[in-house]
Coordinates of C-alpha atoms in Angstrom, one line a residue:
X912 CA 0.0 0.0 0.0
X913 CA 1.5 3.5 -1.0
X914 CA 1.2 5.9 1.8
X915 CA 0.0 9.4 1.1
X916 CA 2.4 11.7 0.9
X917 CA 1.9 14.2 4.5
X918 CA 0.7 18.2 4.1
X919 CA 3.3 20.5 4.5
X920 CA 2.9 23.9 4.9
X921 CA 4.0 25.9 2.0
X922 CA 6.7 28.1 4.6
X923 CA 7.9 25.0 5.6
X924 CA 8.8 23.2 2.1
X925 CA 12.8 22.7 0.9
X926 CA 13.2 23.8 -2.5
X927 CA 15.4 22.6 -5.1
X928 CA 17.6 25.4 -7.0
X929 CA 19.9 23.5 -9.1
X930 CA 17.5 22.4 -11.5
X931 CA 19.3 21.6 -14.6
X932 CA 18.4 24.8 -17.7
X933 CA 17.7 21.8 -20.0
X934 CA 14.9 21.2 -18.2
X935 CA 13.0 24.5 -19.3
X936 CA 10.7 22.9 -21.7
X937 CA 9.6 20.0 -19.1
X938 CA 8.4 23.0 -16.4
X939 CA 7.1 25.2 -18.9
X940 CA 5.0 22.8 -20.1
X941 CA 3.9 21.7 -16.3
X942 CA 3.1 25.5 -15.4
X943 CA 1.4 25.9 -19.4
X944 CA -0.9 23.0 -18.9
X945 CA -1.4 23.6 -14.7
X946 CA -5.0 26.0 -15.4
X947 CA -6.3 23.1 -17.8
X948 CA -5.6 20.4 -15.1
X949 CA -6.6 22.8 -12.6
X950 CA -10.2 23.6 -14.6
X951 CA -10.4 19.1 -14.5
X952 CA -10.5 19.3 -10.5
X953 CA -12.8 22.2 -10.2
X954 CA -15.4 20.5 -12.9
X955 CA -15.9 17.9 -9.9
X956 CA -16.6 21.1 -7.0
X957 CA -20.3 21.3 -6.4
X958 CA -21.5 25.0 -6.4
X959 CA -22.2 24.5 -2.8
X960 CA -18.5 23.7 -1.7
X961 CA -16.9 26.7 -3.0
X962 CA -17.0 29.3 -0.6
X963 CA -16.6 27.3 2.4
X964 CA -14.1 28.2 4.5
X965 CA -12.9 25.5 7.0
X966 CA -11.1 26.4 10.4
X967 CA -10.3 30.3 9.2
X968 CA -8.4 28.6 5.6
X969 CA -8.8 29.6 2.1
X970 CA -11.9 28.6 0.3
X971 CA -11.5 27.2 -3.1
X972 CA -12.8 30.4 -4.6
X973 CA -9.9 32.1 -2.3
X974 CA -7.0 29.8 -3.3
X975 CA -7.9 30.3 -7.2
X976 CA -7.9 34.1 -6.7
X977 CA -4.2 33.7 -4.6
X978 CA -2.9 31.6 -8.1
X979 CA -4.7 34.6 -9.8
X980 CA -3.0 37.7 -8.0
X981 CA 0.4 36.3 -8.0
X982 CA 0.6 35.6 -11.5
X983 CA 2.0 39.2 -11.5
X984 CA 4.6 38.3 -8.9
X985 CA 6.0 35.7 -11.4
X986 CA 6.5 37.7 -13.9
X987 CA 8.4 40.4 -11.8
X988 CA 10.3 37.8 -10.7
X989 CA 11.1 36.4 -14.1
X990 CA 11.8 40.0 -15.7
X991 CA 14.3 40.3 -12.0
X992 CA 16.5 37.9 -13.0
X993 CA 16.3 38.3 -16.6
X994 CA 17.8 41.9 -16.2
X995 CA 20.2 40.9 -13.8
X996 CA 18.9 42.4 -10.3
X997 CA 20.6 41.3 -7.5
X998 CA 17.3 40.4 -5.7
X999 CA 14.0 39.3 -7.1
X1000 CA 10.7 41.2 -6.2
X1001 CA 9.2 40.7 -2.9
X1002 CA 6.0 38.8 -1.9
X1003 CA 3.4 39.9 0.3
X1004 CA 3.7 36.9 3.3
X1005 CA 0.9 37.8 4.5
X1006 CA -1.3 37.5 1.4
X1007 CA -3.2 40.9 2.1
X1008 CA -4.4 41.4 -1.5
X1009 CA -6.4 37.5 -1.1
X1010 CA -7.5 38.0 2.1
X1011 CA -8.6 41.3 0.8
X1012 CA -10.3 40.6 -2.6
X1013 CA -13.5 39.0 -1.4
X1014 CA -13.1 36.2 -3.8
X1015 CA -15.7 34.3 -2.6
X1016 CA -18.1 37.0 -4.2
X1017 CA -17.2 35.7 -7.5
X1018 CA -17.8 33.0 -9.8
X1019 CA -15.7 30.3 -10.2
X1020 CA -16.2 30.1 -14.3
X1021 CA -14.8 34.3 -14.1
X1022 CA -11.7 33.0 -11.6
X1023 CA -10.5 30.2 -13.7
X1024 CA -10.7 32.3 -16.8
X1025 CA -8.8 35.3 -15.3
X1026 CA -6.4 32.0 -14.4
X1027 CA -5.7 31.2 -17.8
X1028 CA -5.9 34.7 -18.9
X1029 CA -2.7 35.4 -16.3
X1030 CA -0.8 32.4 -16.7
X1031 CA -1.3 32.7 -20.5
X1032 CA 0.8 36.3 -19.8
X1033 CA 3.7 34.6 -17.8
X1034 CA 4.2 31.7 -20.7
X1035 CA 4.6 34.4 -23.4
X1036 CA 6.9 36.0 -21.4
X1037 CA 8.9 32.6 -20.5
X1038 CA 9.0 31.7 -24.2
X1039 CA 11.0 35.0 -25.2
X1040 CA 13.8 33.8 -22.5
X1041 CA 17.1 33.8 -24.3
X1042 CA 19.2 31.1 -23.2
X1043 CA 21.8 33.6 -21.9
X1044 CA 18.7 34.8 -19.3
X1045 CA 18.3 31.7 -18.6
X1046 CA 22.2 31.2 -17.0
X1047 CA 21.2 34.4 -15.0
X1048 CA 20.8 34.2 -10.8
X1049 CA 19.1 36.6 -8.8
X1050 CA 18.4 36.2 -4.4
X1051 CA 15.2 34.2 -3.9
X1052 CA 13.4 37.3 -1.0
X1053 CA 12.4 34.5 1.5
X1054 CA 14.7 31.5 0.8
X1055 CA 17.5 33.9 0.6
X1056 CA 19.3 31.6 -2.4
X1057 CA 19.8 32.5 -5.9
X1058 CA 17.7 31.2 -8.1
X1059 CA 18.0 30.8 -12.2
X1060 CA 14.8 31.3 -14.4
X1061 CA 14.4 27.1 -14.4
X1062 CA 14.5 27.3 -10.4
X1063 CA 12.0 29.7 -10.2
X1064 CA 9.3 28.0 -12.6
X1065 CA 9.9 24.7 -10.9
X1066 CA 9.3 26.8 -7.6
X1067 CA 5.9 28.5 -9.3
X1068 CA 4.6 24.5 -10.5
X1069 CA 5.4 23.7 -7.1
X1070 CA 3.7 26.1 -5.8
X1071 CA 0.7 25.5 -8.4
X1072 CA 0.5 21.6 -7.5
X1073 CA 0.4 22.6 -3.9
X1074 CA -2.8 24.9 -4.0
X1075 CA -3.8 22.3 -6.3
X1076 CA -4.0 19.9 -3.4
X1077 CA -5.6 22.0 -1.3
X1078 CA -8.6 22.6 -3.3
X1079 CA -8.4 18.9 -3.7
X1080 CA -8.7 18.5 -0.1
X1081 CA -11.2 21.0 0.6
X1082 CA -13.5 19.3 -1.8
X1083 CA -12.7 15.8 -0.8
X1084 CA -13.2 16.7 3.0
X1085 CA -16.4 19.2 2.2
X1086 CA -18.6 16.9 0.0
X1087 CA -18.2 13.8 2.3
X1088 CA -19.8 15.7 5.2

C-alpha cells in the first residue's frame, strides 16, 4: 500500500535550486498545462462547496484568486532575474491582496478564466527567454538563495500543485460531510 504523501505547509517546504536549464521545456509545459488540469479538478466542485471556508483557511474560490494575484509576482520575478537584479521582487507573506479581494463574491467560471488569462501572460513571457537569461541568478526574498529562471518555474509549478492539493482536499473533505 502506497502511503500518502503528508501536508506541508508551503513556509515550511525545501526547494530545489539547481534544477538543470535543460529542463525548461519540461516546467514550462507543467506551469502551461497547470490551469487546464486545474479547470479538470474544479469540474468535480459542487457550487455548494466553493465558498466554504474551513477552520479560518482559504476557500476554493480564495485559493484560485491567490494563483490569480500572483501571476503578477512571477513575472516580476522572471523579468528580476532576466535583467540581472541582484534580488528578485518581494511577496506579500501575509497575502493581504487574497484576504482582501473577497473572492468568494465571484464566480468560479470568471476565476478560472482570469487564471488562464494570467498564466497565458507569464508563458509568453517565459517563451521570449534567451538562453543567456536563462544562465542568469538573482536572491530568492524569502529563501535567501539565488535562483535561475528554471529554479523559479519549478518553484511557481510547485507552488501550483500545492494549491492544487488544497482545493483537492477541501473538496474531498467538504462533500463527504
Amino acid at each position: 500500500m502506497i502511503e500518502p504523501k503528508p501536508f506541508v505547509k508551503w513556509f515550511d517546504r525545501k526547494f530545489d535550486t539547481n534544477i538543470d536549464i535543460e529542463q525548461f521545456e519540461d516546467v514550462l509545459s507543467r506551469m502551461e498545462h497547470f490551469p487546464a488540469v486545474l479547470n479538470q479538478l474544479l469540474e468535480t466542485c459542487p457550487k455548494k462547496v466553493i465558498t466554504i471556508k474551513t477552520d479560518g483557511k482559504w476557500s476554493v474560490n480564495e485559493n484560485v484568486g491567490h494563483l490569480i494575484l500572483l501571476e503578477d509576482l512571477w513575472r516580476k520575478r522572471f523579468q528580476d532575474i532576466k535583467d540581472g537584479k541582484h534580488d528578485m521582487s518581494p511577496a506579500d507573506l501575509n497575502n493581504t491582496a487574497t484576504e482582501q479581494a473577497f473572492f468568494n463574491k465571484s464566480l468560479l467560471d470568471e476565476l478560472t478564466k482570469n487564471l488562464i488569462d494570467e498564466r497565458a501572460k507569464t508563458i509568453a513571457l517565459l517563451q521570449g527567454i534567451s538562453k543567456e537569461d536563462l544562465l542568469k541568478k538573482s536572491i530568492h526574498p524569502r529563501l535567501n538563495q539565488p535562483m535561475n529562471i528554471v529554479d523559479l518555474m519549478y518553484f511557481v509549478a510547485g507552488h501550483d500543485e500545492h494549491h492544487m492539493s488544497t482545493i483537492q482536499s477541501i473538496i474531498e473533505n467538504t462533500v463527504a460531510l
